[in-house]
Tab-separated table of C-alpha atoms and ligand atoms in Angstrom:
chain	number	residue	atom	x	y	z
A	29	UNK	CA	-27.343	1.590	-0.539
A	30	UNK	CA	-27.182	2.177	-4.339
A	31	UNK	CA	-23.380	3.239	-3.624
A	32	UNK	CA	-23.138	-0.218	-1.668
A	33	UNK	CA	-24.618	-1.649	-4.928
A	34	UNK	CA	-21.755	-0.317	-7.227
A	35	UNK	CA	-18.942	-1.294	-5.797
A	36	UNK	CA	-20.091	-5.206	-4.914
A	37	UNK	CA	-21.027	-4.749	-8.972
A	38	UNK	CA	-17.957	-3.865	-10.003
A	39	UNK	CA	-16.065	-6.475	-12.519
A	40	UNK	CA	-12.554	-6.925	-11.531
A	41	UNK	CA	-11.103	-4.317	-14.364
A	42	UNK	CA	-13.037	-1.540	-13.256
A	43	UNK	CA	-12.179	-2.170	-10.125
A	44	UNK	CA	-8.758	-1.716	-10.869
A	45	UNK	CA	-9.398	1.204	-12.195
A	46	UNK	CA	-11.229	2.717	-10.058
A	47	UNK	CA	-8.795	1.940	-7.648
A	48	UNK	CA	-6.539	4.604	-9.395
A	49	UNK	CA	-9.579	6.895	-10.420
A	50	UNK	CA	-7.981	10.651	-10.699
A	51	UNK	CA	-7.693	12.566	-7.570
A	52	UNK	CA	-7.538	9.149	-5.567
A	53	UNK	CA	-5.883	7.019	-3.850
A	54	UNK	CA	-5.443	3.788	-0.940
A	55	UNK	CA	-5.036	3.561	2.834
A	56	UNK	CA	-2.998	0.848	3.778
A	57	UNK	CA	-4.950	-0.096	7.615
A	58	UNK	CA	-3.781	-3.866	7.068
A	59	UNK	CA	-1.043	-3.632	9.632
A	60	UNK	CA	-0.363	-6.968	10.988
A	61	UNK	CA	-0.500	-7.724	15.222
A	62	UNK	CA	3.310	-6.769	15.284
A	63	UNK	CA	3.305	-3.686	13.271
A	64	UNK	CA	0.464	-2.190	14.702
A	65	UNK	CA	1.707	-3.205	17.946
A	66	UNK	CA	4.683	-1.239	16.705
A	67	UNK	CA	2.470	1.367	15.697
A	68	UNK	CA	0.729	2.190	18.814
A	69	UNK	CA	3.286	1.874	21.262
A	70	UNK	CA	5.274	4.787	19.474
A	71	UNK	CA	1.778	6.628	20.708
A	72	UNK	CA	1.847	4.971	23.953
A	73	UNK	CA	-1.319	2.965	22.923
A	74	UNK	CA	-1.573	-0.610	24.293
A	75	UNK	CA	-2.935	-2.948	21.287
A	76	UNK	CA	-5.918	-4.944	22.563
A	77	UNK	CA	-8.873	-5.904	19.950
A	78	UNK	CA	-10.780	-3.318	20.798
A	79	UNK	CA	-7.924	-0.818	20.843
A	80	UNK	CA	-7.507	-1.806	17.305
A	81	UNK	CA	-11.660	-1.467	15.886
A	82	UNK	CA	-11.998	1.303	17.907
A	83	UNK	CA	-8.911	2.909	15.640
A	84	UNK	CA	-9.912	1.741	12.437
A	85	UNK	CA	-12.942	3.063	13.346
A	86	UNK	CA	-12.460	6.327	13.268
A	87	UNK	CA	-10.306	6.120	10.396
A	88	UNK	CA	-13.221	4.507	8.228
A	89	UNK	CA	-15.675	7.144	9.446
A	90	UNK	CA	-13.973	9.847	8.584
A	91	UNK	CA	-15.990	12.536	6.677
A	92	UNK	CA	-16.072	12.960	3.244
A	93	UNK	CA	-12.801	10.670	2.888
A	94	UNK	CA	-14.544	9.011	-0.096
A	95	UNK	CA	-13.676	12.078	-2.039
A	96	UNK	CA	-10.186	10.901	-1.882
A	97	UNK	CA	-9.609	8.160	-0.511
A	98	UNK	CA	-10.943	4.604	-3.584
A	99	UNK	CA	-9.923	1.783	-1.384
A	100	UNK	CA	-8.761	0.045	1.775
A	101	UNK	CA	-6.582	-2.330	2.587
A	102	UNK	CA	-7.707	-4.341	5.945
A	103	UNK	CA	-6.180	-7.184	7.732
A	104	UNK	CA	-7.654	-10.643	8.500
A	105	UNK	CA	-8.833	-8.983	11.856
A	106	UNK	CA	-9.871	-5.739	10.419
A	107	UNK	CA	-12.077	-7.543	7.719
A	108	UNK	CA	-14.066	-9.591	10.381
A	109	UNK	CA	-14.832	-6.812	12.597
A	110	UNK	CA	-17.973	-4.197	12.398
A	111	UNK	CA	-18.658	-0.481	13.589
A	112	UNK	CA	-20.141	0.525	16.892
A	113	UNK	CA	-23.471	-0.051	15.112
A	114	UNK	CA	-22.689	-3.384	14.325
A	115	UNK	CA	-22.149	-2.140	10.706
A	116	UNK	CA	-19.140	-4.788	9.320
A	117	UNK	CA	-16.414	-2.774	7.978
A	118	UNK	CA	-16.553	-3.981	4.715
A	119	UNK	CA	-20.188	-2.731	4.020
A	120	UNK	CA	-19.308	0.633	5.695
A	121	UNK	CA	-17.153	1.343	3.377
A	122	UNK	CA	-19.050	-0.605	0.241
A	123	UNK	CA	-21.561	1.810	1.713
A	124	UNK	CA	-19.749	5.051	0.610
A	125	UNK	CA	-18.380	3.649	-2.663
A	126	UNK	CA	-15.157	2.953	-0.860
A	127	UNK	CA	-13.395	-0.241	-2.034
A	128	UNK	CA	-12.685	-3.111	0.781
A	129	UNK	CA	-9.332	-4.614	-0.276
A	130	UNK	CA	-7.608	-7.465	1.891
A	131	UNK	CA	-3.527	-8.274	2.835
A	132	UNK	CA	-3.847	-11.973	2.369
A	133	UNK	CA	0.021	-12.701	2.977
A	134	UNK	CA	1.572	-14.255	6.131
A	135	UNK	CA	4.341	-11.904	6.662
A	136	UNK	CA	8.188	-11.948	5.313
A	137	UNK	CA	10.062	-14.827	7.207
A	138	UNK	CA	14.067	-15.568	6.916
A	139	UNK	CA	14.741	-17.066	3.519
A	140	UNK	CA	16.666	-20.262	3.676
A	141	UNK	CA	20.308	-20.302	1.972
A	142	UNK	CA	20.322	-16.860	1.722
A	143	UNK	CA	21.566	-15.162	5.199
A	144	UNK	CA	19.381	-12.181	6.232
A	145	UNK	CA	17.388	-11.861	3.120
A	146	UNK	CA	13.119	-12.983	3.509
A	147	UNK	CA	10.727	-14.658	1.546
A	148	UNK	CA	7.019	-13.981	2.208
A	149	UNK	CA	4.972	-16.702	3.145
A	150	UNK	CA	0.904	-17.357	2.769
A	151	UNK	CA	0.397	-19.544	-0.706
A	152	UNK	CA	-0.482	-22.887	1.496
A	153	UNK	CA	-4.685	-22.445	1.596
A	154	UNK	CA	-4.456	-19.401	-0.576
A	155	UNK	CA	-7.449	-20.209	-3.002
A	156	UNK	CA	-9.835	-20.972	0.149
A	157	UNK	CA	-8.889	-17.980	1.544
A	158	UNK	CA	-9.773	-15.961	-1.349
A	159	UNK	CA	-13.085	-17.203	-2.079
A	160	UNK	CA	-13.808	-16.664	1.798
A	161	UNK	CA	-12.846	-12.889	1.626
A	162	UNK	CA	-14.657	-12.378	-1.319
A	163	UNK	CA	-17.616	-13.094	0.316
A	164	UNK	CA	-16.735	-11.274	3.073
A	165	UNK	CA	-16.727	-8.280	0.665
A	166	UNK	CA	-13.344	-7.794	-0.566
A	167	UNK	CA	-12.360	-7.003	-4.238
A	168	UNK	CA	-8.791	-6.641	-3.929
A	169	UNK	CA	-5.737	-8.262	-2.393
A	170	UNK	CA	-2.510	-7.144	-1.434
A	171	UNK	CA	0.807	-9.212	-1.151
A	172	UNK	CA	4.298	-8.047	0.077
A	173	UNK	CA	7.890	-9.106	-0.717
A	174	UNK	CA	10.745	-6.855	0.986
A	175	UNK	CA	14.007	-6.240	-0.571
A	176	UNK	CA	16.744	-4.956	1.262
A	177	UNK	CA	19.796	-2.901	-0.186
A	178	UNK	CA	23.085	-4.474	1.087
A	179	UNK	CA	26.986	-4.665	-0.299
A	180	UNK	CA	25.570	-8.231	-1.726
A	181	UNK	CA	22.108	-7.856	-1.819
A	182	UNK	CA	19.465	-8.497	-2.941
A	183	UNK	CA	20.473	-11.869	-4.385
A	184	UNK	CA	19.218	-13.041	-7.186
A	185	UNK	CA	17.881	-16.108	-5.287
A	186	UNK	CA	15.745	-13.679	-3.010
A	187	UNK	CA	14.523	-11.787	-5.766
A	188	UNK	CA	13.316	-15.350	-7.485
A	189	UNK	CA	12.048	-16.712	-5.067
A	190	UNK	CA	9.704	-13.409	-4.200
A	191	UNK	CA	9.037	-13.042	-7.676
A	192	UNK	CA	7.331	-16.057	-7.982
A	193	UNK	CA	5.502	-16.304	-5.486
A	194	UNK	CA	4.122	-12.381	-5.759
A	195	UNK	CA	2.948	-13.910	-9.454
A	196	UNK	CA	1.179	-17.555	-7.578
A	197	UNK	CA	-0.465	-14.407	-5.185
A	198	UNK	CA	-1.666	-12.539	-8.467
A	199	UNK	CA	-2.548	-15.259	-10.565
A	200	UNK	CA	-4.887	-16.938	-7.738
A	201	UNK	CA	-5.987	-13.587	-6.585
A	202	UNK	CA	-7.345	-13.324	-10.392
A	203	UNK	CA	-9.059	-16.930	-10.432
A	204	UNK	CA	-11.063	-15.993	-7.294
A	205	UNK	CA	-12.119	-12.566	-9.484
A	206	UNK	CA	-9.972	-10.662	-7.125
A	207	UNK	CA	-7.724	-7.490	-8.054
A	208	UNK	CA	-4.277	-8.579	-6.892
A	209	UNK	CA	-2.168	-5.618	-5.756
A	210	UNK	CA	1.795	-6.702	-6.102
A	211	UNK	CA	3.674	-4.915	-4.012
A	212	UNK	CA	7.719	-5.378	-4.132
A	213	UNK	CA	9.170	-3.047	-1.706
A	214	UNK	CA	13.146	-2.248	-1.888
A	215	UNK	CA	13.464	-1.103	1.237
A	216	UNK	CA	14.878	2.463	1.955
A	217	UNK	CA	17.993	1.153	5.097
A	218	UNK	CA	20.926	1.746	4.215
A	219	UNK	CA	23.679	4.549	3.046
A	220	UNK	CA	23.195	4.123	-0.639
A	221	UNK	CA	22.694	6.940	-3.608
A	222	UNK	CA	19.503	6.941	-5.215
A	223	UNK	CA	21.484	5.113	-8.543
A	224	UNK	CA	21.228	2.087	-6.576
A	225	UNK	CA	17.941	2.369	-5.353
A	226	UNK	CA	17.369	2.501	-9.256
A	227	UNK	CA	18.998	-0.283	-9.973
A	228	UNK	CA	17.635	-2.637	-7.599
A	229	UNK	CA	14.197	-1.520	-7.959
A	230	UNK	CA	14.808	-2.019	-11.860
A	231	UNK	CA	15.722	-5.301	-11.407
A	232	UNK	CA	13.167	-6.736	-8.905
A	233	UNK	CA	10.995	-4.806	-11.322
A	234	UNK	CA	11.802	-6.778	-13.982
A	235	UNK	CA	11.754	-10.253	-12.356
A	236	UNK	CA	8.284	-9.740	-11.150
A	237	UNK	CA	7.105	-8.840	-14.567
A	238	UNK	CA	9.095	-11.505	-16.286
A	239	UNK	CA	7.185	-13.895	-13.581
A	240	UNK	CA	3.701	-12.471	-14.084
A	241	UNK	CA	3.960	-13.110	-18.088
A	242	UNK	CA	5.362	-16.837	-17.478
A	243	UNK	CA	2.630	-17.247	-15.247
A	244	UNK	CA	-0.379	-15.422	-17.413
A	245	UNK	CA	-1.316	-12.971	-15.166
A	246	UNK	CA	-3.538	-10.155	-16.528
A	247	UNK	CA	-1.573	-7.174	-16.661
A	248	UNK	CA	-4.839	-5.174	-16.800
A	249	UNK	CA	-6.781	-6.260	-13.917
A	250	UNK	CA	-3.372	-5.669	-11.128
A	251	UNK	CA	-1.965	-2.424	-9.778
A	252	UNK	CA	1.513	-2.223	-8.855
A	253	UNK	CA	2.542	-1.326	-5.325
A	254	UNK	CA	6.039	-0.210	-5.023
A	255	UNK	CA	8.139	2.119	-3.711
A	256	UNK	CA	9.712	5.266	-5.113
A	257	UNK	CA	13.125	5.452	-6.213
A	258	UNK	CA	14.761	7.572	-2.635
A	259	UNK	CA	18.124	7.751	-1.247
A	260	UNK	CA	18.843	5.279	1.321
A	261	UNK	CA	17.833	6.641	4.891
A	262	UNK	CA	21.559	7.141	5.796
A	263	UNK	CA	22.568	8.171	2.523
A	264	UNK	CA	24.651	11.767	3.369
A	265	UNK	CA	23.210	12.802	-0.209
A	266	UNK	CA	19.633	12.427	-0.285
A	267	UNK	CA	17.727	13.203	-3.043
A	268	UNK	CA	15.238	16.558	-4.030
A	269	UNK	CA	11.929	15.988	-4.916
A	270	UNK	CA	12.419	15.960	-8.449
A	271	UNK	CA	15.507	13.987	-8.629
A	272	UNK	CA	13.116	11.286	-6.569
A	273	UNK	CA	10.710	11.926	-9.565
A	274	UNK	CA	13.213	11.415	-12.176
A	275	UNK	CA	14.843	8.575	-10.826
A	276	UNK	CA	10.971	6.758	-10.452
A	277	UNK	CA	9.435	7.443	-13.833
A	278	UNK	CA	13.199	6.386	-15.430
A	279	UNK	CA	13.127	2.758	-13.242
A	280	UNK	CA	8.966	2.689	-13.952
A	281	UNK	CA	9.327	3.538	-17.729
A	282	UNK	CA	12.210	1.066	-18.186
A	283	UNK	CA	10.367	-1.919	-16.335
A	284	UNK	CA	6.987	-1.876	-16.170
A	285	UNK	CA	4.695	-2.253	-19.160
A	286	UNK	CA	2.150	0.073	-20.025
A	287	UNK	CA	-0.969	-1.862	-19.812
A	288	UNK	CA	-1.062	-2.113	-15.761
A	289	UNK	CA	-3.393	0.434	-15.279
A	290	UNK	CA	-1.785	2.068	-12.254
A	291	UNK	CA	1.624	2.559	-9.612
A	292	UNK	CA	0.386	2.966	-6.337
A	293	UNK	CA	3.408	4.566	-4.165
A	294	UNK	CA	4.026	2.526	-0.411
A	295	UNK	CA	5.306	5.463	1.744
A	296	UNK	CA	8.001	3.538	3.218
A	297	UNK	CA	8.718	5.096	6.072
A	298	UNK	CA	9.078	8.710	4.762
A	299	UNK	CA	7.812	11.313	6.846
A	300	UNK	CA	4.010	12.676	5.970
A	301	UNK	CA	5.616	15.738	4.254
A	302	UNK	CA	8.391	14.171	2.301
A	303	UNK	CA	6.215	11.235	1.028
A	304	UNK	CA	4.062	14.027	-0.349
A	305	UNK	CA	6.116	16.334	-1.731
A	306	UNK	CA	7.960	13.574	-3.483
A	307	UNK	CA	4.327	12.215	-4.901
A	308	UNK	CA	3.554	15.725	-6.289
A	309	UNK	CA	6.723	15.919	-7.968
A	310	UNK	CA	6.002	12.544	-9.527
A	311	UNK	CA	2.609	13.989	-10.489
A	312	UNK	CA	4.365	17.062	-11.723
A	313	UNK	CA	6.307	15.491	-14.498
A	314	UNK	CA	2.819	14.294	-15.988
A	315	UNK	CA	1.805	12.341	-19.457
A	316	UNK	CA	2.751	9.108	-18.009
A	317	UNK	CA	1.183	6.072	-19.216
A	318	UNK	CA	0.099	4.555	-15.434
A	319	UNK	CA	-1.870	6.484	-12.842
A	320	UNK	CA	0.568	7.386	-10.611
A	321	UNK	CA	-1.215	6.994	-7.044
A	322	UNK	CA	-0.572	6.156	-3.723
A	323	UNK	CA	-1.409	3.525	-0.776
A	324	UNK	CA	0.269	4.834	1.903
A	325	UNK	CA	-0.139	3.285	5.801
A	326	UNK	CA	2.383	5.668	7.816
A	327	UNK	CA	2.490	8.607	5.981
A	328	UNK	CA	-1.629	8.930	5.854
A	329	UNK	CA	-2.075	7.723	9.417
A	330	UNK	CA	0.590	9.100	11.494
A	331	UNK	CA	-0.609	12.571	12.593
A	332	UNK	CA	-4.119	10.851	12.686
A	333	UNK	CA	-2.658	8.357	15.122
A	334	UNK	CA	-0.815	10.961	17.744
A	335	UNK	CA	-4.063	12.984	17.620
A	336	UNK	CA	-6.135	9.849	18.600
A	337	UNK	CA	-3.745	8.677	21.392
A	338	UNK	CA	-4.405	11.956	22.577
A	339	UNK	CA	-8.022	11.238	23.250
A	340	UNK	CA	-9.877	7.939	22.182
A	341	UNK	CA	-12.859	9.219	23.181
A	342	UNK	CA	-12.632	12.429	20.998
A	343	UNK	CA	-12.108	10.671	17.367
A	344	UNK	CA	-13.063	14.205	15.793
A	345	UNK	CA	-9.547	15.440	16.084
A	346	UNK	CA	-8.138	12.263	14.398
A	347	UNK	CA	-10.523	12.409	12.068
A	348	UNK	CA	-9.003	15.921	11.015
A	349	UNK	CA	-5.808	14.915	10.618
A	350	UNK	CA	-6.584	12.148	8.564
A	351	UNK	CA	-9.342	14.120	6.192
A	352	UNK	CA	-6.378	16.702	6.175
A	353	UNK	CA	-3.588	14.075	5.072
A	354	UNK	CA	-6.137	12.264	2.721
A	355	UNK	CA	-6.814	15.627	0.948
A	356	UNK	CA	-3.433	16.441	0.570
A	357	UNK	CA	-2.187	13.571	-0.920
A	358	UNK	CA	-5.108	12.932	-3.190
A	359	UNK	CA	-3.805	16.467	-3.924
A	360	UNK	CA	-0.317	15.144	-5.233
A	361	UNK	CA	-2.261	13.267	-7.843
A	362	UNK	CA	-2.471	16.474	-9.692
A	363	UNK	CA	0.779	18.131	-8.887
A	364	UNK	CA	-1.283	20.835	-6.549
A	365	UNK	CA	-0.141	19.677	-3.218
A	366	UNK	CA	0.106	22.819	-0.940
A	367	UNK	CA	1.877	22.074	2.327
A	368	UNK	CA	-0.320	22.753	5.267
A	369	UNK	CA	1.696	23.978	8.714
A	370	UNK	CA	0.639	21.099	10.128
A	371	UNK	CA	2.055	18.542	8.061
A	372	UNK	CA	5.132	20.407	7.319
A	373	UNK	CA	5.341	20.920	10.976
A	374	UNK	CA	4.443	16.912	11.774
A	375	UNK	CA	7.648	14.714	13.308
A	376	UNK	CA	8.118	12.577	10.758
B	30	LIG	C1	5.315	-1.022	3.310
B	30	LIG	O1	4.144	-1.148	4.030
B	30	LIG	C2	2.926	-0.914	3.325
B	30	LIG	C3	2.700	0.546	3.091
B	30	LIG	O2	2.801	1.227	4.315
B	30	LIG	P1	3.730	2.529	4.426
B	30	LIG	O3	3.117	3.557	3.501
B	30	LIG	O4	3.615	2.884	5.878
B	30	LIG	O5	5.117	2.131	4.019
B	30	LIG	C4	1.784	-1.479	4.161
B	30	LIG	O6	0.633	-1.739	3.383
B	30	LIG	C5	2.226	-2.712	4.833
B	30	LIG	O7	2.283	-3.736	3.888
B	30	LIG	C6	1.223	-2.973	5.943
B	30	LIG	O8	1.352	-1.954	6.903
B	30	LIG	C7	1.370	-4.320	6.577
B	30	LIG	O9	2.675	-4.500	7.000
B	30	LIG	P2	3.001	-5.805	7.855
B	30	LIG	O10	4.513	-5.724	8.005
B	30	LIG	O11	2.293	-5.633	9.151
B	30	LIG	O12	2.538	-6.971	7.078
């Protein structure tokens, strides 16, 4: 109860902050109907309601995951729903000083004039939304544009338009007392080197930023959420570890300014392993003048997932997998990240 206490206290800075204490980190659970739908049929899952709580439940009871895990991110469903004990799982995890954070965007949708490039939607209502969240218990948000790497993109008209809007999410998320997480993700399809990963993540870097100062957002009281600087997924040179880490901290040192208190790392579709490793290195380098932490949905979920399709009934062996993932990356905060067989071994 006095843990329960803390976190509804906190004042949006700190909770920023302790978003990206040391040693911690975020677990993206705010897939939308499609994606988890996604999700679980790779398991062979069907994705009713109660398919869903029942998942997120075991996730969110997880032992001792509050030693590494600050905050997470729950969907519109996810935020209305309650334990087994009729527990809603905001307090449950309020409860063990675990942040509830909320995805309050509609999804990317086709942008128009600009042929197979998206623009997210969800402004229309925003402000009631927010104030209705926060009083369902959540004290951050989380909004995400996509960006993807073609001969001609993305266009500058695709990286305006989600610029601005990622600043309307932040700078309502901040009247409403909310900690807005922006999270421009340069998606990793495609053949390209890692030098163009840099270069478009620098740039939709620096459009966001330019946006956030034009529209007074508090640099303080936001976290970043982006993606590290990889080789595209086709690429037939992909990047080691630390060239990942010295392509990141180049494209974050160049871009984003030193008073956001923290980067928190999507996984993007990197295996468990990789997405670790390639954290550590990041961690490695040290001195930097952001936490440099993670809020990964795949690669902290997916072994957890398999083990639960296994069994529903059984959550203990999920609940394994996902203590084991959650330590491991927390791990990475530090540069100590020791491969356990099982993640090394994990399909990706
Ligand atoms: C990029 O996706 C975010 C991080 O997840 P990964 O570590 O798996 O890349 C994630 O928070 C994402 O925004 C949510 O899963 C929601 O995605 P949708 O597409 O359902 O809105």
């Amino acid at each position: 109860m006095a843990v329960a206490m803390q976190v509804s206290a906190l004042d949006p800075r700190s909770t920023a902050q302790a978003l990206v204490a040391p040693g911690k980190g975020i677990l993206a659970a705010d897939e939308s109907f499609p994606t988890i739908e996604k999700r679980f049929e790779s398991v062979g899952l069907e994705s009713t309601e109660d398919n869903r709580r029942s998942y997120r439940e075991m996730l969110f009871r997880t032992p001792e995951m509050e030693s590494s895990i600050s905050g997470v991110i729950l969907f519109d469903e996810t935020i209305r729903q309650s334990g087994s004990d009729g527990v809603p799982f905001p307090e449950l995890l309020a409860a063990r000083g675990i942040i509830p954070g909320i995805k309050v965007d509609k999804g990317a949708k086709a942008l128009a004039g600009a042929a197979g490039e998206k623009c997210t939607e969800g402004l229309d209502g925003l402000r009631e939304r927010l104030a209705e969240y926060r009083e369902l218990g959540a004290r951050f948000t989380k909004w995400r544009a996509v960006f993807a790497i073609g001969p001609e993109t993305p266009s500058e008209t695709c990286i305006h338009v989600n610029a601005v809007e990622l600043a309307r999410f932040a700078a309502l998320s901040q009247e409403a007392g909310l900690v807005p997480i922006i999270e421009p993700e340069v998606l990793m399809d495609g053949a390209h080197g890692i030098e163009r990963s840099a270069e478009v993540t620098g740039r939709v870097l620096q459009a966001v930023f330019e946006e956030l100062y034009l529209q007074r957002v508090q640099l303080e009281d936001l976290l970043l959420k982006t993606n590290m600087v990889v080789s595209g997924y086709d690429s037939p040179d992909q990047a080691t570890p630390d060239e990942t880490a010295y392509w990141t901290i180049r494209c974050l040192k160049r871009h984003v300014p030193v008073a956001v208190p923290g980067v928190v790392f999507l996984s993007g579709g990197q295996s468990e392993q990789t997405a670790t490793v390639n954290l550590d290195a990041i961690n490695r380098h040290g001195g930097q003048p952001w936490e440099l932490s993670f809020s990964f949905g795949r690669a902290l979920q997916s072994s957890a997932l398999r083990a639960w399709a296994d069994d529903p009934t059984d959550p203990e062996a999920a609940q394994r997998a996902f203590g084991r993932r959650a330590a491991e990356t927390a791990a990475a905060r530090t540069g100590t990240y020791a491969p356990s067989e099982a993640t090394a071994g994990a399909p990706a």
